[in-house]
């Protein structure tokens, strides 16, 4: 489906609308899958991009914990094949891999 506005819960309990055309990057982790690659003990966090543009090397902030994150291996999927992501926009689904 096309990207639509989402709501974020702020630390004070208030809600903020995230529109797909906003400039700042935001995304929702909707699934974490472990051991997708039998030769590695990895995890992939599947993220739907809600707004903005993802580019490699950018710093991200986890809203819930406030931790800064700089993902090094971001992929997209087509069947069993993984491809590195050069950019992703609102509505795209990408995977952040961790070991």
PDB file of C-alpha atoms in Angstrom:
ATOM      1  CA  UNK A   1       0.000   0.000   0.000  1.00  0.00           C
ATOM      2  CA  UNK A   2       0.979   3.601  -0.496  1.00  0.00           C
ATOM      3  CA  UNK A   3       2.600   5.368   2.454  1.00  0.00           C
ATOM      4  CA  UNK A   4       0.140   7.063   4.783  1.00  0.00           C
ATOM      5  CA  UNK A   5       0.488   9.233   7.873  1.00  0.00           C
ATOM      6  CA  UNK A   6       1.510   7.402  11.052  1.00  0.00           C
ATOM      7  CA  UNK A   7       1.456   8.463  14.673  1.00  0.00           C
ATOM      8  CA  UNK A   8       4.445   8.480  16.993  1.00  0.00           C
ATOM      9  CA  UNK A   9       4.127   8.436  20.771  1.00  0.00           C
ATOM     10  CA  UNK A  10       6.443  10.953  22.389  1.00  0.00           C
ATOM     11  CA  UNK A  11       8.147  10.384  25.767  1.00  0.00           C
ATOM     12  CA  UNK A  12       5.596  12.650  27.494  1.00  0.00           C
ATOM     13  CA  UNK A  13       2.741  10.468  26.169  1.00  0.00           C
ATOM     14  CA  UNK A  14       1.585  12.898  23.486  1.00  0.00           C
ATOM     15  CA  UNK A  15       1.104  11.802  19.881  1.00  0.00           C
ATOM     16  CA  UNK A  16       2.770  13.305  16.824  1.00  0.00           C
ATOM     17  CA  UNK A  17       1.680  12.729  13.226  1.00  0.00           C
ATOM     18  CA  UNK A  18       4.419  11.623  10.821  1.00  0.00           C
ATOM     19  CA  UNK A  19       3.455  12.495   7.236  1.00  0.00           C
ATOM     20  CA  UNK A  20       5.132  10.600   4.353  1.00  0.00           C
ATOM     21  CA  UNK A  21       6.301  13.859   2.765  1.00  0.00           C
ATOM     22  CA  UNK A  22       8.233  15.064   5.838  1.00  0.00           C
ATOM     23  CA  UNK A  23      11.964  15.642   5.223  1.00  0.00           C
ATOM     24  CA  UNK A  24      13.269  13.836   8.341  1.00  0.00           C
ATOM     25  CA  UNK A  25      13.801  10.084   8.108  1.00  0.00           C
ATOM     26  CA  UNK A  26      11.539   7.912  10.245  1.00  0.00           C
ATOM     27  CA  UNK A  27      10.559   4.266  10.118  1.00  0.00           C
ATOM     28  CA  UNK A  28       8.715   1.559  12.016  1.00  0.00           C
ATOM     29  CA  UNK A  29      10.330  -1.761  12.947  1.00  0.00           C
ATOM     30  CA  UNK A  30       7.550  -4.276  12.346  1.00  0.00           C
ATOM     31  CA  UNK A  31       9.453  -7.551  12.616  1.00  0.00           C
ATOM     32  CA  UNK A  32      12.766  -8.905  13.896  1.00  0.00           C
ATOM     33  CA  UNK A  33      13.842 -12.202  12.353  1.00  0.00           C
ATOM     34  CA  UNK A  34      16.764 -14.262  13.678  1.00  0.00           C
ATOM     35  CA  UNK A  35      19.012 -16.695  11.775  1.00  0.00           C
ATOM     36  CA  UNK A  36      17.803 -16.000   8.241  1.00  0.00           C
ATOM     37  CA  UNK A  37      21.275 -16.906   6.974  1.00  0.00           C
ATOM     38  CA  UNK A  38      22.215 -20.423   8.206  1.00  0.00           C
ATOM     39  CA  UNK A  39      25.954 -19.665   7.971  1.00  0.00           C
ATOM     40  CA  UNK A  40      25.721 -16.621  10.277  1.00  0.00           C
ATOM     41  CA  UNK A  41      24.028 -15.897  13.578  1.00  0.00           C
ATOM     42  CA  UNK A  42      22.399 -12.676  12.524  1.00  0.00           C
ATOM     43  CA  UNK A  43      19.191 -10.785  13.108  1.00  0.00           C
ATOM     44  CA  UNK A  44      17.340  -8.556  10.696  1.00  0.00           C
ATOM     45  CA  UNK A  45      15.031  -5.770  11.778  1.00  0.00           C
ATOM     46  CA  UNK A  46      12.465  -5.161   9.044  1.00  0.00           C
ATOM     47  CA  UNK A  47      11.679  -1.441   8.805  1.00  0.00           C
ATOM     48  CA  UNK A  48       8.958   0.315   6.833  1.00  0.00           C
ATOM     49  CA  UNK A  49      10.133   3.812   5.962  1.00  0.00           C
ATOM     50  CA  UNK A  50       7.474   6.314   7.072  1.00  0.00           C
ATOM     51  CA  UNK A  51       9.047   9.583   5.936  1.00  0.00           C
ATOM     52  CA  UNK A  52      12.193  11.080   4.518  1.00  0.00           C
ATOM     53  CA  UNK A  53      14.987   9.326   2.672  1.00  0.00           C
ATOM     54  CA  UNK A  54      17.445   6.712   3.933  1.00  0.00           C
ATOM     55  CA  UNK A  55      21.020   6.968   2.658  1.00  0.00           C
ATOM     56  CA  UNK A  56      23.992   4.804   3.711  1.00  0.00           C
ATOM     57  CA  UNK A  57      26.043   6.125   6.616  1.00  0.00           C
ATOM     58  CA  UNK A  58      23.330   8.283   8.144  1.00  0.00           C
ATOM     59  CA  UNK A  59      22.903   8.411  11.924  1.00  0.00           C
ATOM     60  CA  UNK A  60      19.555   7.259  13.286  1.00  0.00           C
ATOM     61  CA  UNK A  61      18.044   7.687  16.736  1.00  0.00           C
ATOM     62  CA  UNK A  62      15.896   5.017  18.381  1.00  0.00           C
ATOM     63  CA  UNK A  63      12.873   6.942  19.679  1.00  0.00           C
ATOM     64  CA  UNK A  64      12.094   4.632  22.584  1.00  0.00           C
ATOM     65  CA  UNK A  65      15.588   4.396  24.089  1.00  0.00           C
ATOM     66  CA  UNK A  66      17.207   7.565  22.735  1.00  0.00           C
ATOM     67  CA  UNK A  67      20.250   5.587  21.535  1.00  0.00           C
ATOM     68  CA  UNK A  68      22.054   6.622  18.389  1.00  0.00           C
ATOM     69  CA  UNK A  69      22.400   3.995  15.688  1.00  0.00           C
ATOM     70  CA  UNK A  70      24.542   3.950  12.556  1.00  0.00           C
ATOM     71  CA  UNK A  71      23.553   0.847  10.583  1.00  0.00           C
ATOM     72  CA  UNK A  72      26.351  -0.611   8.474  1.00  0.00           C
ATOM     73  CA  UNK A  73      24.495  -3.307   6.568  1.00  0.00           C
ATOM     74  CA  UNK A  74      21.102  -2.285   5.207  1.00  0.00           C
ATOM     75  CA  UNK A  75      19.460  -4.555   2.657  1.00  0.00           C
ATOM     76  CA  UNK A  76      16.328  -5.043   0.646  1.00  0.00           C
ATOM     77  CA  UNK A  77      14.906  -8.412  -0.334  1.00  0.00           C
ATOM     78  CA  UNK A  78      13.766 -10.029  -3.526  1.00  0.00           C
ATOM     79  CA  UNK A  79      12.862 -13.680  -2.964  1.00  0.00           C
ATOM     80  CA  UNK A  80      15.944 -15.264  -1.315  1.00  0.00           C
ATOM     81  CA  UNK A  81      18.316 -12.590  -2.620  1.00  0.00           C
ATOM     82  CA  UNK A  82      19.553  -9.648  -0.539  1.00  0.00           C
ATOM     83  CA  UNK A  83      20.757  -6.422  -2.108  1.00  0.00           C
ATOM     84  CA  UNK A  84      22.485  -3.462  -0.466  1.00  0.00           C
ATOM     85  CA  UNK A  85      20.346  -0.338  -0.192  1.00  0.00           C
ATOM     86  CA  UNK A  86      21.651   2.902  -1.703  1.00  0.00           C
ATOM     87  CA  UNK A  87      18.514   4.871  -0.850  1.00  0.00           C
ATOM     88  CA  UNK A  88      15.002   4.214   0.415  1.00  0.00           C
ATOM     89  CA  UNK A  89      11.912   6.426   0.523  1.00  0.00           C
ATOM     90  CA  UNK A  90       8.557   6.478   2.341  1.00  0.00           C
ATOM     91  CA  UNK A  91       6.749   3.196   1.742  1.00  0.00           C
ATOM     92  CA  UNK A  92       9.889   1.112   1.126  1.00  0.00           C
ATOM     93  CA  UNK A  93      10.750  -1.861   3.326  1.00  0.00           C
ATOM     94  CA  UNK A  94      14.409  -2.308   4.274  1.00  0.00           C
ATOM     95  CA  UNK A  95      16.274  -4.593   6.645  1.00  0.00           C
ATOM     96  CA  UNK A  96      18.865  -3.550   9.207  1.00  0.00           C
ATOM     97  CA  UNK A  97      21.145  -6.513   9.872  1.00  0.00           C
ATOM     98  CA  UNK A  98      22.947  -7.075  13.154  1.00  0.00           C
ATOM     99  CA  UNK A  99      25.317  -9.829  14.251  1.00  0.00           C
TER     100      UNK A  99
END
